[in-house]
Amino acid sequence: MALIDRVNKTGNAKTGKIILVYGAPKQGKTSTFCNFPKSLLLQVKDLSADALKESGAIADDMPVLDATGWDDVLSILRELAETEHEYKGIIIDGGSGVEEYLDALVTEENFDNSPVKFNSWGAGDKVSGVRWLEFMEILNELKAKGIWIFVLAHLSIATIKSPSGNDYTKNVPHLSKSKLMASLKYVDAIILMESIVAVKDVNDQSHKGKAVGGSRLMRCGGANPSFEAGNRMGLPDNIVLGNSPKEAWDAFALAVKAGRKQKV
């Protein structure tokens, strides 16, 4: 086949997506994305499914798998990538748990089971950062199969060293720097879920006021140095989520659909 014949002008409509979603606890990450049709919840240390089912936040018949370690995570995902099944979406709850399993294994295998040696001069993170690519490559295989993957992570606050001004803090996923940078090469979107509090009667001296409500948002992009976010799906900078997991999912799905129409 001539090289020119291999040129893809239209893209592959069947390709899935890899989406990294992070936020503080109780923001509704799991309950929102479990609304994805024909999805599977893979629990990795964040064992919230039973409580969410009891409360009605996710469906009683939501399929759930519990991963027991790094190798188990890879084995489950590899089987999902290599076999035929009904699932169109995988919710990994959470990415921070996957990292904990990997770091524990690397500490045991490469650093005499010593956290001190693992943390010395960032040596452990360099090793685990390379092995993290195994995880991302399997997610990429699932994506190529047409499956949507939502990796849910906790929120962390990083200090950013600025060479041209003052240092500042930034909301980022709770992953080490090497793993986050490796992940950003693969993900189609990185989204912050957060609650924005409305304040009134702010005191001029203390700069404090009274909280009077607010809204829940997905931050999908925008030139804002205070949080990590971005996408290549045509999503707006902010998606207002409504008052329930179903409303949040519907708002996200509508934004995805609108993003596709932008490209036409």
PDB file of N, CA, C and O in Angstrom, residues 154-190:
ATOM      1  N   HIS A 154      -8.002  12.060  43.462  1.00  0.00           N
ATOM      2  CA  HIS A 154      -8.169  13.073  44.492  1.00  0.00           C
ATOM      3  C   HIS A 154      -7.493  14.370  44.053  1.00  0.00           C
ATOM      4  O   HIS A 154      -6.747  14.401  43.075  1.00  0.00           O
ATOM      5  N   LEU A 155      -7.764  15.418  44.802  1.00  0.00           N
ATOM      6  CA  LEU A 155      -7.178  16.732  44.520  1.00  0.00           C
ATOM      7  C   LEU A 155      -5.972  16.966  45.405  1.00  0.00           C
ATOM      8  O   LEU A 155      -5.953  16.582  46.569  1.00  0.00           O
ATOM      9  N   SER A 156      -4.966  17.614  44.835  1.00  0.00           N
ATOM     10  CA  SER A 156      -3.785  18.012  45.589  1.00  0.00           C
ATOM     11  C   SER A 156      -3.467  19.460  45.243  1.00  0.00           C
ATOM     12  O   SER A 156      -3.893  19.962  44.189  1.00  0.00           O
ATOM     13  N   ILE A 157      -2.752  20.131  46.117  1.00  0.00           N
ATOM     14  CA  ILE A 157      -2.346  21.519  45.871  1.00  0.00           C
ATOM     15  C   ILE A 157      -0.835  21.551  45.696  1.00  0.00           C
ATOM     16  O   ILE A 157      -0.090  21.171  46.602  1.00  0.00           O
ATOM     17  N   ALA A 158      -0.393  21.969  44.526  1.00  0.00           N
ATOM     18  CA  ALA A 158       1.037  22.002  44.208  1.00  0.00           C
ATOM     19  C   ALA A 158       1.542  23.441  44.247  1.00  0.00           C
ATOM     20  O   ALA A 158       0.809  24.379  43.928  1.00  0.00           O
ATOM     21  N   THR A 159       2.791  23.600  44.649  1.00  0.00           N
ATOM     22  CA  THR A 159       3.456  24.898  44.580  1.00  0.00           C
ATOM     23  C   THR A 159       4.225  24.978  43.273  1.00  0.00           C
ATOM     24  O   THR A 159       5.072  24.132  42.983  1.00  0.00           O
ATOM     25  N   ILE A 160       3.912  25.970  42.474  1.00  0.00           N
ATOM     26  CA  ILE A 160       4.536  26.143  41.166  1.00  0.00           C
ATOM     27  C   ILE A 160       5.649  27.185  41.278  1.00  0.00           C
ATOM     28  O   ILE A 160       5.406  28.323  41.707  1.00  0.00           O
ATOM     29  N   LYS A 161       6.846  26.787  40.921  1.00  0.00           N
ATOM     30  CA  LYS A 161       7.987  27.693  40.930  1.00  0.00           C
ATOM     31  C   LYS A 161       7.984  28.515  39.645  1.00  0.00           C
ATOM     32  O   LYS A 161       8.074  27.965  38.554  1.00  0.00           O
ATOM     33  N   SER A 162       7.867  29.820  39.778  1.00  0.00           N
ATOM     34  CA  SER A 162       7.814  30.688  38.609  1.00  0.00           C
ATOM     35  C   SER A 162       9.173  31.342  38.384  1.00  0.00           C
ATOM     36  O   SER A 162       9.687  32.035  39.270  1.00  0.00           O
ATOM     37  N   PRO A 163       9.766  31.141  37.210  1.00  0.00           N
ATOM     38  CA  PRO A 163      11.077  31.759  36.943  1.00  0.00           C
ATOM     39  C   PRO A 163      10.993  33.262  36.699  1.00  0.00           C
ATOM     40  O   PRO A 163      12.008  33.951  36.755  1.00  0.00           O
ATOM     41  N   SER A 164       9.791  33.773  36.432  1.00  0.00           N
ATOM     42  CA  SER A 164       9.663  35.186  36.070  1.00  0.00           C
ATOM     43  C   SER A 164       8.821  35.998  37.045  1.00  0.00           C
ATOM     44  O   SER A 164       8.562  37.173  36.816  1.00  0.00           O
ATOM     45  N   GLY A 165       8.371  35.362  38.134  1.00  0.00           N
ATOM     46  CA  GLY A 165       7.537  36.074  39.099  1.00  0.00           C
ATOM     47  C   GLY A 165       7.450  35.317  40.397  1.00  0.00           C
ATOM     48  O   GLY A 165       8.304  34.469  40.706  1.00  0.00           O
ATOM     49  N   ASN A 166       6.414  35.609  41.176  1.00  0.00           N
ATOM     50  CA  ASN A 166       6.233  34.949  42.458  1.00  0.00           C
ATOM     51  C   ASN A 166       5.734  33.513  42.268  1.00  0.00           C
ATOM     52  O   ASN A 166       5.011  33.215  41.318  1.00  0.00           O
ATOM     53  N   ASP A 167       6.146  32.621  43.174  1.00  0.00           N
ATOM     54  CA  ASP A 167       5.620  31.267  43.175  1.00  0.00           C
ATOM     55  C   ASP A 167       4.121  31.318  43.517  1.00  0.00           C
ATOM     56  O   ASP A 167       3.646  32.265  44.149  1.00  0.00           O
ATOM     57  N   TYR A 168       3.377  30.294  43.097  1.00  0.00           N
ATOM     58  CA  TYR A 168       1.948  30.278  43.360  1.00  0.00           C
ATOM     59  C   TYR A 168       1.482  28.841  43.525  1.00  0.00           C
ATOM     60  O   TYR A 168       2.202  27.893  43.193  1.00  0.00           O
ATOM     61  N   THR A 169       0.277  28.686  44.067  1.00  0.00           N
ATOM     62  CA  THR A 169      -0.283  27.349  44.267  1.00  0.00           C
ATOM     63  C   THR A 169      -1.298  27.035  43.172  1.00  0.00           C
ATOM     64  O   THR A 169      -1.906  27.933  42.583  1.00  0.00           O
ATOM     65  N   LYS A 170      -1.470  25.728  42.926  1.00  0.00           N
ATOM     66  CA  LYS A 170      -2.331  25.287  41.831  1.00  0.00           C
ATOM     67  C   LYS A 170      -3.018  23.988  42.203  1.00  0.00           C
ATOM     68  O   LYS A 170      -2.387  23.085  42.773  1.00  0.00           O
ATOM     69  N   ASN A 171      -4.296  23.860  41.910  1.00  0.00           N
ATOM     70  CA  ASN A 171      -5.020  22.602  42.096  1.00  0.00           C
ATOM     71  C   ASN A 171      -4.626  21.630  40.987  1.00  0.00           C
ATOM     72  O   ASN A 171      -4.713  21.961  39.794  1.00  0.00           O
ATOM     73  N   VAL A 172      -4.213  20.430  41.383  1.00  0.00           N
ATOM     74  CA  VAL A 172      -3.777  19.405  40.424  1.00  0.00           C
ATOM     75  C   VAL A 172      -4.285  18.042  40.902  1.00  0.00           C
ATOM     76  O   VAL A 172      -4.646  17.884  42.062  1.00  0.00           O
ATOM     77  N   PRO A 173      -4.314  17.043  40.014  1.00  0.00           N
ATOM     78  CA  PRO A 173      -4.648  15.688  40.472  1.00  0.00           C
ATOM     79  C   PRO A 173      -3.605  15.183  41.467  1.00  0.00           C
ATOM     80  O   PRO A 173      -2.421  15.522  41.371  1.00  0.00           O
ATOM     81  N   HIS A 174      -4.060  14.362  42.408  1.00  0.00           N
ATOM     82  CA  HIS A 174      -3.159  13.817  43.417  1.00  0.00           C
ATOM     83  C   HIS A 174      -2.362  12.646  42.818  1.00  0.00           C
ATOM     84  O   HIS A 174      -2.604  11.470  43.106  1.00  0.00           O
ATOM     85  N   LEU A 175      -1.416  13.014  41.969  1.00  0.00           N
ATOM     86  CA  LEU A 175      -0.471  12.081  41.370  1.00  0.00           C
ATOM     87  C   LEU A 175       0.901  12.728  41.430  1.00  0.00           C
ATOM     88  O   LEU A 175       1.011  13.961  41.428  1.00  0.00           O
ATOM     89  N   SER A 176       1.943  11.917  41.475  1.00  0.00           N
ATOM     90  CA  SER A 176       3.277  12.491  41.473  1.00  0.00           C
ATOM     91  C   SER A 176       3.510  13.229  40.160  1.00  0.00           C
ATOM     92  O   SER A 176       2.824  12.992  39.155  1.00  0.00           O
ATOM     93  N   LYS A 177       4.491  14.112  40.163  1.00  0.00           N
ATOM     94  CA  LYS A 177       4.742  14.932  38.979  1.00  0.00           C
ATOM     95  C   LYS A 177       5.058  14.080  37.756  1.00  0.00           C
ATOM     96  O   LYS A 177       4.558  14.333  36.652  1.00  0.00           O
ATOM     97  N   SER A 178       5.862  13.029  37.940  1.00  0.00           N
ATOM     98  CA  SER A 178       6.240  12.192  36.793  1.00  0.00           C
ATOM     99  C   SER A 178       5.036  11.446  36.230  1.00  0.00           C
ATOM    100  O   SER A 178       4.877  11.330  35.006  1.00  0.00           O
ATOM    101  N   LYS A 179       4.141  10.973  37.108  1.00  0.00           N
ATOM    102  CA  LYS A 179       2.970  10.234  36.641  1.00  0.00           C
ATOM    103  C   LYS A 179       1.955  11.174  35.991  1.00  0.00           C
ATOM    104  O   LYS A 179       1.313  10.817  35.005  1.00  0.00           O
ATOM    105  N   LEU A 180       1.817  12.366  36.546  1.00  0.00           N
ATOM    106  CA  LEU A 180       0.895  13.325  35.952  1.00  0.00           C
ATOM    107  C   LEU A 180       1.374  13.736  34.562  1.00  0.00           C
ATOM    108  O   LEU A 180       0.579  13.783  33.609  1.00  0.00           O
ATOM    109  N   MET A 181       2.667  14.023  34.419  1.00  0.00           N
ATOM    110  CA  MET A 181       3.195  14.423  33.116  1.00  0.00           C
ATOM    111  C   MET A 181       3.053  13.297  32.106  1.00  0.00           C
ATOM    112  O   MET A 181       2.721  13.529  30.939  1.00  0.00           O
ATOM    113  N   ALA A 182       3.272  12.051  32.542  1.00  0.00           N
ATOM    114  CA  ALA A 182       3.098  10.911  31.641  1.00  0.00           C
ATOM    115  C   ALA A 182       1.632  10.765  31.234  1.00  0.00           C
ATOM    116  O   ALA A 182       1.319  10.478  30.077  1.00  0.00           O
ATOM    117  N   SER A 183       0.726  11.002  32.175  1.00  0.00           N
ATOM    118  CA  SER A 183      -0.706  10.866  31.899  1.00  0.00           C
ATOM    119  C   SER A 183      -1.182  11.915  30.907  1.00  0.00           C
ATOM    120  O   SER A 183      -2.016  11.635  30.034  1.00  0.00           O
ATOM    121  N   LEU A 184      -0.661  13.130  31.022  1.00  0.00           N
ATOM    122  CA  LEU A 184      -1.124  14.220  30.170  1.00  0.00           C
ATOM    123  C   LEU A 184      -0.852  13.955  28.693  1.00  0.00           C
ATOM    124  O   LEU A 184      -1.516  14.518  27.821  1.00  0.00           O
ATOM    125  N   LYS A 185       0.124  13.097  28.403  1.00  0.00           N
ATOM    126  CA  LYS A 185       0.414  12.763  27.006  1.00  0.00           C
ATOM    127  C   LYS A 185      -0.682  11.897  26.397  1.00  0.00           C
ATOM    128  O   LYS A 185      -0.834  11.841  25.175  1.00  0.00           O
ATOM    129  N   TYR A 186      -1.450  11.211  27.238  1.00  0.00           N
ATOM    130  CA  TYR A 186      -2.442  10.250  26.775  1.00  0.00           C
ATOM    131  C   TYR A 186      -3.881  10.750  26.875  1.00  0.00           C
ATOM    132  O   TYR A 186      -4.722  10.350  26.078  1.00  0.00           O
ATOM    133  N   VAL A 187      -4.175  11.577  27.871  1.00  0.00           N
ATOM    134  CA  VAL A 187      -5.576  11.892  28.149  1.00  0.00           C
ATOM    135  C   VAL A 187      -6.154  12.853  27.112  1.00  0.00           C
ATOM    136  O   VAL A 187      -5.455  13.716  26.575  1.00  0.00           O
ATOM    137  N   ASP A 188      -7.454  12.687  26.848  1.00  0.00           N
ATOM    138  CA  ASP A 188      -8.164  13.595  25.950  1.00  0.00           C
ATOM    139  C   ASP A 188      -8.735  14.788  26.708  1.00  0.00           C
ATOM    140  O   ASP A 188      -9.056  15.810  26.094  1.00  0.00           O
ATOM    141  N   ALA A 189      -8.873  14.645  28.006  1.00  0.00           N
ATOM    142  CA  ALA A 189      -9.363  15.749  28.824  1.00  0.00           C
ATOM    143  C   ALA A 189      -8.888  15.549  30.254  1.00  0.00           C
ATOM    144  O   ALA A 189      -8.811  14.418  30.738  1.00  0.00           O
ATOM    145  N   ILE A 190      -8.570  16.646  30.902  1.00  0.00           N
ATOM    146  CA  ILE A 190      -8.319  16.645  32.346  1.00  0.00           C
ATOM    147  C   ILE A 190      -9.284  17.664  32.938  1.00  0.00           C
ATOM    148  O   ILE A 190      -9.319  18.824  32.518  1.00  0.00           O
TER     149      ILE A 190
END
